[in-house]
Coordinates of C-alpha atoms in Angstrom, one line a residue:
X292 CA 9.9 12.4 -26.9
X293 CA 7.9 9.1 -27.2
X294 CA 4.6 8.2 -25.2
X295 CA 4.3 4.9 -23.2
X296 CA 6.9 2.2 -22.8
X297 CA 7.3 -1.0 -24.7
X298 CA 5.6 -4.1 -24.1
X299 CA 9.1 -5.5 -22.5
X300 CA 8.6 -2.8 -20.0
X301 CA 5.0 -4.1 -19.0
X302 CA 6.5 -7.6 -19.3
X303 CA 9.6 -7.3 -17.1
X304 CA 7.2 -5.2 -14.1
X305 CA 4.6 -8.6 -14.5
X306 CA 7.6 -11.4 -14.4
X307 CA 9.2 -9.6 -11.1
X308 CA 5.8 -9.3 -9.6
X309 CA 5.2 -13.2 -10.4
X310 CA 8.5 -14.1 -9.0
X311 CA 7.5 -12.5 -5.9
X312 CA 4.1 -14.2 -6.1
X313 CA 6.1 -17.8 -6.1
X314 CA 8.6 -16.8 -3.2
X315 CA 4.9 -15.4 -1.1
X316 CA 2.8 -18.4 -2.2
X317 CA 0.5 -16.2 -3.9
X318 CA -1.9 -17.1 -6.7
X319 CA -3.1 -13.8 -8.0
X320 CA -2.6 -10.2 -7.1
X321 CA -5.7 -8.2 -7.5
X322 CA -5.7 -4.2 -8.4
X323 CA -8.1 -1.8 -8.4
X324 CA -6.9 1.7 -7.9
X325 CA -5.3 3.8 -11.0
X326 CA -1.9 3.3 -10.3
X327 CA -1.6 -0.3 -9.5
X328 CA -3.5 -1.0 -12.9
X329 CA -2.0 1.3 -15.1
X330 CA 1.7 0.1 -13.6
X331 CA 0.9 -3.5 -15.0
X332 CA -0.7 -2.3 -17.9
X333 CA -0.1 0.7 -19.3
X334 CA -3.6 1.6 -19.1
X335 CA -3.8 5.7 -19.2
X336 CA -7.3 7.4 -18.7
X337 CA -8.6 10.4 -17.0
X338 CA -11.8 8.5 -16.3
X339 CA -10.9 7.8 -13.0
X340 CA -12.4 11.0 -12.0
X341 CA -15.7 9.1 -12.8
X342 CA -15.7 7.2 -9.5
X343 CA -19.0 5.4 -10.1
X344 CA -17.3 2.1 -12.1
X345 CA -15.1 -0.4 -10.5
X346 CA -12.1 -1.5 -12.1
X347 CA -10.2 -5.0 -11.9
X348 CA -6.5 -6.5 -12.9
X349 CA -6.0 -10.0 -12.3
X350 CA -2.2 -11.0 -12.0
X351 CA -2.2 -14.2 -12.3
X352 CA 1.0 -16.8 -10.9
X353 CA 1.9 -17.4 -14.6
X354 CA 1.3 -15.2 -17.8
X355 CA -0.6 -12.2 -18.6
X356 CA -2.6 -10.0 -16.6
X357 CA -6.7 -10.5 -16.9
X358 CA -8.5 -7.1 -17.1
X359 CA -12.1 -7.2 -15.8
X360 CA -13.4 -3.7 -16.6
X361 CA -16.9 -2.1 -17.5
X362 CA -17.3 -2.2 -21.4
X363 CA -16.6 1.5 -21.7
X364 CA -13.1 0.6 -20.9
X365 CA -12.7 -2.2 -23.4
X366 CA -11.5 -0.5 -26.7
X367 CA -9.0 1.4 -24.5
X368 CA -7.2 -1.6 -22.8
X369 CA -7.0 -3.2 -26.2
X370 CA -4.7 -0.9 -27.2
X371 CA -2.0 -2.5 -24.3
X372 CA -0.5 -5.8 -24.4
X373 CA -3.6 -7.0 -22.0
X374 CA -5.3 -9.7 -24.2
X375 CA -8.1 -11.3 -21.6
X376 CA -10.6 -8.2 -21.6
X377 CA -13.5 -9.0 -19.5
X378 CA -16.7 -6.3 -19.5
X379 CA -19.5 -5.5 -18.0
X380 CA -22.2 -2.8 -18.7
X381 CA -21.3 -0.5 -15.9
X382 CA -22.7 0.4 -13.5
X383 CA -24.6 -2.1 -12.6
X384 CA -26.4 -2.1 -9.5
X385 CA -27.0 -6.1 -9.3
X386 CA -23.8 -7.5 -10.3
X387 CA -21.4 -4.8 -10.9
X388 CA -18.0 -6.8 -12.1
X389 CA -18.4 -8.9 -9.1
X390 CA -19.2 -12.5 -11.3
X391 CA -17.0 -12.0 -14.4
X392 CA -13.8 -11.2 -11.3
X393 CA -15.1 -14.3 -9.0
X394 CA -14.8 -16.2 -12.4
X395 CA -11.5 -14.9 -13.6
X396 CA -9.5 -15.4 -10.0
X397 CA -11.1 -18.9 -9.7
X398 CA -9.4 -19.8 -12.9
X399 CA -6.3 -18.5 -11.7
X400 CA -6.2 -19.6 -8.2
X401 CA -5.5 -18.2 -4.9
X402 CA -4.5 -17.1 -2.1
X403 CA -5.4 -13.7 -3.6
X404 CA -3.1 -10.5 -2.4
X405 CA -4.5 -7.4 -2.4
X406 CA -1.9 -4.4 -2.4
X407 CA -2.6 -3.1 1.8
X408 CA 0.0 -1.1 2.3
X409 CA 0.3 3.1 2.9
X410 CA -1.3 5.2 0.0
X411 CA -3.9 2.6 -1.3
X412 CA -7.2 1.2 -1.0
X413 CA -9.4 -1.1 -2.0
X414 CA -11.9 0.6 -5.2
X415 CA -14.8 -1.5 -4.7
X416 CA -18.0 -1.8 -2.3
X417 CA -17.2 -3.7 1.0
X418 CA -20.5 -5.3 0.3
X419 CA -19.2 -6.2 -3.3
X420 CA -15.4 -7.5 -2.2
X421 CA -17.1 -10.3 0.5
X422 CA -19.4 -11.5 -2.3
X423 CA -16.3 -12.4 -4.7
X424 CA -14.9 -13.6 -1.5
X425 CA -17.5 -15.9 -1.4
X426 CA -18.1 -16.4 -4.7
X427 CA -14.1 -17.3 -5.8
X428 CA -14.1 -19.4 -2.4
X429 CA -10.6 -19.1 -1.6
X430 CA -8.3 -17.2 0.7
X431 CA -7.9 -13.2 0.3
X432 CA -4.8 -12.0 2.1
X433 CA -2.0 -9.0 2.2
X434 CA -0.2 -8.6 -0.9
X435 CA 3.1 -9.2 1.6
X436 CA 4.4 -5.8 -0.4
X437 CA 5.1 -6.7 -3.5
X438 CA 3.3 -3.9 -6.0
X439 CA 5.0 -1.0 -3.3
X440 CA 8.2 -2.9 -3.4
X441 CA 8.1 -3.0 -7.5
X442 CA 6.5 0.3 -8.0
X443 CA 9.3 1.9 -5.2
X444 CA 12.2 1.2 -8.0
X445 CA 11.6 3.0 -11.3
X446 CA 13.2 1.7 -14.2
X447 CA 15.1 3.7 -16.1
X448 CA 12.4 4.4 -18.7
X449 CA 10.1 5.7 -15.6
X450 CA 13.0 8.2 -14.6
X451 CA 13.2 9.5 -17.8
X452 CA 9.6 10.0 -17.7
X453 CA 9.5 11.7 -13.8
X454 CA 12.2 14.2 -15.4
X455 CA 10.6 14.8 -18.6
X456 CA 8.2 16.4 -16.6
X457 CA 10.4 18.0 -14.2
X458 CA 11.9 19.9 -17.6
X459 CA 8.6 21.2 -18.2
X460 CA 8.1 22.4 -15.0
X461 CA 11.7 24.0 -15.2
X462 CA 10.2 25.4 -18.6
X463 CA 7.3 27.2 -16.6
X464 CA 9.2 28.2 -13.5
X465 CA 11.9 30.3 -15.9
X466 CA 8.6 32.3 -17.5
X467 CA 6.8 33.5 -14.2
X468 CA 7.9 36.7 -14.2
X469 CA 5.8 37.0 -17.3
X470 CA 2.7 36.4 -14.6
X471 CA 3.2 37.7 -11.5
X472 CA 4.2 41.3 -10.7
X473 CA 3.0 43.6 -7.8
X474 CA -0.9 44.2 -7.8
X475 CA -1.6 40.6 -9.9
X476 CA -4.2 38.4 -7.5
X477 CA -2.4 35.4 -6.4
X478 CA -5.3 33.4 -7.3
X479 CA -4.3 34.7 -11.2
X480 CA -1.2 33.6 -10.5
X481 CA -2.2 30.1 -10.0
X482 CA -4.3 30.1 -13.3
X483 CA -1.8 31.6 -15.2
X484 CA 1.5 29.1 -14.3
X485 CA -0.9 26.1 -14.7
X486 CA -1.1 27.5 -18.3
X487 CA 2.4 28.0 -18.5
X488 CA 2.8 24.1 -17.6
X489 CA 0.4 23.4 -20.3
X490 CA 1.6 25.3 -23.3
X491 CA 5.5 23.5 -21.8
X492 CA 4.3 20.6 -22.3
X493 CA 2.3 18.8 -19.4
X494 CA -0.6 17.0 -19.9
X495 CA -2.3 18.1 -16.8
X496 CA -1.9 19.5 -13.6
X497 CA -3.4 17.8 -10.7
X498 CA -1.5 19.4 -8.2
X499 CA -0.5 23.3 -7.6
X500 CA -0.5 24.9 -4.3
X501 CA 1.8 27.6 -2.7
X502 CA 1.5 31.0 -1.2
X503 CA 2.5 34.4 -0.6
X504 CA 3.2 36.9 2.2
X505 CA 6.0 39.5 3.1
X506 CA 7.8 37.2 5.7
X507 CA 6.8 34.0 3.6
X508 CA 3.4 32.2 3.7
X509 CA 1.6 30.3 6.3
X510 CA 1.2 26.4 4.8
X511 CA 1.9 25.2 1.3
X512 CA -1.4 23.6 0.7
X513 CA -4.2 26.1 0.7
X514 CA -6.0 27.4 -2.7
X515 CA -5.1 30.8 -3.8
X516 CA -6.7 33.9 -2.6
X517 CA -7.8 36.9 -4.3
X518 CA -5.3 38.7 -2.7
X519 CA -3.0 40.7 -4.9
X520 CA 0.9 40.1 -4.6
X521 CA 2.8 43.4 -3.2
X522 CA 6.1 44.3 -3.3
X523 CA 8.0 42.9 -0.5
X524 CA 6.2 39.6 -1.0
X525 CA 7.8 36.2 -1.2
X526 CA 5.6 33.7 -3.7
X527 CA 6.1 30.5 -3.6
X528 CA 4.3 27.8 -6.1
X529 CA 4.8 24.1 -5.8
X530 CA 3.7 21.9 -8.7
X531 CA 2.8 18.3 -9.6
X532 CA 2.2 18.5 -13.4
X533 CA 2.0 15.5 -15.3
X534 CA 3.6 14.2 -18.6
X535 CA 2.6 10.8 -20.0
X536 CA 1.3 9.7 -16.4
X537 CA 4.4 10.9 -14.2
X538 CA 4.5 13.7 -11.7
X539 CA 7.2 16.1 -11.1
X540 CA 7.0 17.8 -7.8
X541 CA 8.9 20.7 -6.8
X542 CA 8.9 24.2 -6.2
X543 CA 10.1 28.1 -6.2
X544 CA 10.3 30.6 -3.9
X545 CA 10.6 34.3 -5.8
X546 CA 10.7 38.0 -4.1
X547 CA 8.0 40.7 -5.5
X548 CA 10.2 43.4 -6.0
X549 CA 12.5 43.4 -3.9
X550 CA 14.4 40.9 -1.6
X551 CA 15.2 41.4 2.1
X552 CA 18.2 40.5 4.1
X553 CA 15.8 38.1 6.1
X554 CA 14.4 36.5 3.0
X555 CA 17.5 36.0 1.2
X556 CA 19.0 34.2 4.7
X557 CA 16.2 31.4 4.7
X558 CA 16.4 31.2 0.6
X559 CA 20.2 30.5 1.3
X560 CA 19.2 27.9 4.9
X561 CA 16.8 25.9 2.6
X562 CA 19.4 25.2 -0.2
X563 CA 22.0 24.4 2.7
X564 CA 19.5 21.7 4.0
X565 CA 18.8 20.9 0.1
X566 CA 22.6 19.8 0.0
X567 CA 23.2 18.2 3.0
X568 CA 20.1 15.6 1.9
X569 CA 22.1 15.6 -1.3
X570 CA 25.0 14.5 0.4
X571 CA 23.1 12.0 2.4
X572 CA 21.2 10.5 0.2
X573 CA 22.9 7.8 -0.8
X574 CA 21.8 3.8 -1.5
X575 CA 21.7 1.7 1.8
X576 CA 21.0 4.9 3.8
X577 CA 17.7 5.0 5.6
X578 CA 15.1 7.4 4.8
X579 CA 15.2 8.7 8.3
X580 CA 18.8 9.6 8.0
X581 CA 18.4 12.1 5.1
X582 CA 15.8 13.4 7.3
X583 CA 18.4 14.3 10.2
X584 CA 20.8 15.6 7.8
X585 CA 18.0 17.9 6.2
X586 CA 16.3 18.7 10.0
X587 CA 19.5 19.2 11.5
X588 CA 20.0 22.5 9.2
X589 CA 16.4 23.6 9.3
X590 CA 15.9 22.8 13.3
X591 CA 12.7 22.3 14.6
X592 CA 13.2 18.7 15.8
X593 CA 10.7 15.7 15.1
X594 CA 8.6 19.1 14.7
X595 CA 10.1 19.6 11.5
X596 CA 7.8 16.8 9.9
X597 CA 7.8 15.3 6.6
X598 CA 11.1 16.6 4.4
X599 CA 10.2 14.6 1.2
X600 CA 9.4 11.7 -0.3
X601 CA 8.5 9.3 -3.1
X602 CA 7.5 10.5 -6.2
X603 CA 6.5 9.2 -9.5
X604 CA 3.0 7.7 -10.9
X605 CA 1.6 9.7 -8.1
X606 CA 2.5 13.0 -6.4
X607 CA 3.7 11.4 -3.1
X608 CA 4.3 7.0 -3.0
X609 CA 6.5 4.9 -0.4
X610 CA 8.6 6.2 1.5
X611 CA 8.6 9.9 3.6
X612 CA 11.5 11.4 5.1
X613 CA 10.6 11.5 8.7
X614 CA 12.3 11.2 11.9
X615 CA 10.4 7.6 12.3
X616 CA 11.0 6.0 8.4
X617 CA 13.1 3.6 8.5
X618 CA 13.6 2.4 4.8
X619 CA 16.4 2.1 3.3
X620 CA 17.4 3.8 -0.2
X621 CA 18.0 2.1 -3.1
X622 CA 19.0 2.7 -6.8
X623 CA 15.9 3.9 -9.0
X624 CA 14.4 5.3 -6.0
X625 CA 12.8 8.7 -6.8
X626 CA 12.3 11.3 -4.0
X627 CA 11.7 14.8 -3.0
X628 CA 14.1 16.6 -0.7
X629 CA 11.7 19.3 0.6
X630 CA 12.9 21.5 4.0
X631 CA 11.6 23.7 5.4
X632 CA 12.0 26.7 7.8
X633 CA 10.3 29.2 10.2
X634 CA 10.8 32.7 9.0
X635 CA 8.6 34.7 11.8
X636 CA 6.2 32.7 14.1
X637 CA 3.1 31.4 11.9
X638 CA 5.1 31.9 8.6
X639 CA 7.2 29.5 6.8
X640 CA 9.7 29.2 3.3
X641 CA 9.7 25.5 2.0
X642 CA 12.2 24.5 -1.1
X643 CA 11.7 21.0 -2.5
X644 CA 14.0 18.8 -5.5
X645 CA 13.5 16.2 -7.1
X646 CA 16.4 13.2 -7.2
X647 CA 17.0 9.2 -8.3
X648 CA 18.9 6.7 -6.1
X649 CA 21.8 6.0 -8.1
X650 CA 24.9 3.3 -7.4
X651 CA 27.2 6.7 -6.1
X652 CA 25.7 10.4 -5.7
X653 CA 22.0 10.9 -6.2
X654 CA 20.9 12.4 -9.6
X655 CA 19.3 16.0 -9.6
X656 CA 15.9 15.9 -12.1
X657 CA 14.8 19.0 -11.1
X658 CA 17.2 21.7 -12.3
X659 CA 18.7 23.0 -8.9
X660 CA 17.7 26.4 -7.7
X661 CA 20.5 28.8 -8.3
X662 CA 22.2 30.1 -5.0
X663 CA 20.0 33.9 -5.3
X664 CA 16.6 34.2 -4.8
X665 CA 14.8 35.2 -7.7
X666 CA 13.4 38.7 -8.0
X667 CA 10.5 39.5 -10.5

C-alpha cells in the first residue's frame, strides 16, 4: 500500500480552497493547527506533541501555499510540493514567527480567514496573533467555512486511506482472544490490543478507550483499570489507530466466557440501530435524521446524545449525529454510526461503524459486526 498522495492531490485540495477564497473575497487563509496544515500540504510529523513552536501556512488567492515554520521543520516540508519555506530558530521568545508571517501575508494580501469553526483553534499566543495583526495591517476575519467545508468531503484517495486503517483494526479485533481471557487486568488488555494494532499495521494509536463489567461498562472513555476481566464480563474496546495520518474509529463488544440472554439482546438492539442509520444514511439527508432513525431503536430521547460523527484526519471532525445537527450528507462524507443502549441503570453497551457518503447506499469501511456476540 503506498504512503502519501500525489502532488495533484495537494493541488486539487489548494485550487477548491482558492475558488472559495474568490467567491468569499478572501486574500489568504491562514493555518496553524496539524490538520489544516498537513491537509494542504501533506506535512506529516509527530512533533506536534512538542507544543512549544508555532506553526504557519499561508494560502494565498493564487498559487502555492507559503510555509512559515521554525527551522527544525524546514528539511521536512521540503520533502512536499510546498516550495516558499520560511524559518525561524524556534522558539523564540522576542519574535517567534511573528515578522517572517506579517511579511509573507502582506505579500499576499488580505482580508485574511482564519478557519473558526467547531474542533479548531488558533496555535499561537493571543499576544503574538494582534502583533501580525498589526504588523500585516490589514483585515483578519472568519474563514466563512471553507477548510471544514473542503476537509468534510474526502477524496477518494482519503477513503482509501480511512479504511486502510479500518482493515487493520479489523486485523486486531479478529486476534483478541489471543489477549484477553478471565483473570487478565483490563488495563493488560489495553496494552496488549494497542500492540496488536501495531504489529497490523498502524502507525500509532492515539486513541483507545473502552470497558468492562458483567452488565456492560459505565462510559466508553475512562483509562483502564487494574481490574481483571471475569467470566460473565462484557469487554468492549473502541479504537482510533492511525495509518499514514487517518483514523479509523470503531469498536467491539465480546462476552468473557460466556454470554447471557440479556447481553446477547442489546448486542442484537445495537446492530438493529446500526442498520437503521445504514438505511438512513443517505446523501441529502440531514445528520439529525440518521440520528432519529438510530435513537428511535435505542430510546432514550435527545438523552441518547451524540450517535456518531465525522471521521478522518482526526478521530471526530464536522458533523455529529445529534437531535440538533442539521447538516446535510453528502458523497465522500465519512462518519461513524455509533448507538448506544442502557443495559441496567448506570451501565451501558455502545457499537460504532465506520461508513462513506456515496451517490446510492452508504459504504461499510469497517467490516460489520456479525449478528452473535463474540465469546473468548
Amino acid at each position: 500500500m503506498s504512503r502519501g498522495f500525489p502532488v495533484a492531490e495537494y493541488e486539487g485540495r489548494v485550487a477548491r480552497a482558492q475558488a472559495r477564497m474568490a467567491e468569499e473575497g478572501l486574500g489568504a487563509l491562514l493555518l496553524t493547527t496539524e490538520p489544516e496544515v498537513r491537509y494542504f500540504t501533506g506535512f506529516l510529523t509527530r512533533f506536534w506533541e512538542s507544543p512549544s513552536r508555532p506553526w504557519f501556512l499561508v494560502v494565498p488567492a493564487e498559487g502555492k501555499p507559503i510555509a512559515v515554520i521554525p527551522s527544525i521543520g524546514a528539511a521536512l516540508m521540503a520533502s512536499t510540493w510546498v516550495e516558499d519555506i520560511r524559518t525561524w530558530a524556534a522558539p523564540d521568545p522576542d519574535d517567534d514567527g511573528v515578522s517572517l508571517l506579517a511579511d509573507a501575508l502582506r505579500e499576499v494580501g488580505g482580508p485574511v480567514g482564519v478557519p473558526s469553526h467547531l474542533e479548531t483553534h488558533l496555535r499561537m499566543p493571543l499576544s503574538d496573533f494582534g502583533r501580525v495583526q498589526r504588523l500585516a495591517g490589514m483585515e483578519f476575519t472568519d474563514d466563512r467555512g471553507i477548510v471544514a467545508g473542503l476537509r468534510a468531503i474526502k477524496s477518494a484517495a482519503e477513503i482509501g486511506k480511512i479504511a486502510e486503517s479500518c482493515d487493520v483494526a479489523a486485523r486486531a479485533f479478529a486476534r483478541v482472544g489471543e489477549i484477553a481471557a478471565p483473570g487478565v487486568a483490563l488495563s493488560r488488555v489495553f496494552r496488549d490490543f494497542q500492540r496488536l494494532l501495531l504489529e497490523e499495521g498502524a502507525d500509532w494509536v492515539p486513541y483507545l478507550a473502552g470497558g468492562a463489567g458483567p452488565e456492560g461498562y459505565a462510559d466508553v472513555i475512562s483509562p483502564a483499570t487494574e481490574v481483571p476481566l471475569a467470566e460473565g464480563d462484557i469487554l468492549m474496546l473502541d479504537t482510533g489507530a492511525v495509518r499514514d495520518g487517518y483514523f479509523c474509529d470503531y469498536d467491539r463488544n465480546f462476552a468473557i466466557g460466556r454470554a447471557s440472554e440479556g447481553q446477547r439482546t442489546a448486542h442484537a438492539r445495537l446492530l438493529e440501530a446500526v442498520q437503521a442509520g445504514l438505511e438512513v444514511a443517505r446523501a441529502g439527508v440531514r445528520a439529525d435524521e440518521v440520528w432519529q432513525a438510530m435513537a428511535a431503536v435505542t430510546g432514550g430521547g435527545e438523552g441518547a446524545g451524540r450517535l456518531g460523527h465525522g471521521l478522518g484526519m482526526q478521530l471526530t471532525e464536522g458533523l455529529s449525529l445529534t437531535a440538533k445537527d442539521r447538516t446535510v450528507l453528502q458523497p465522500g462524507m465519512v462518519i461513524t454510526l455509533e448507538p448506544g443502549v442502557e443495559t441496567v441503570p448506570g451501565r451501558i453497551m455502545v457499537h460504532e461503524e465506520n461508513i462513506v457518503i456515496t451517490e446510492g447506499a452508504p459504504r461499510v469501511l469497517s467490516p460489520l459486526a456479525g449478528a452473535e456476540l463474540p465469546v473468548i
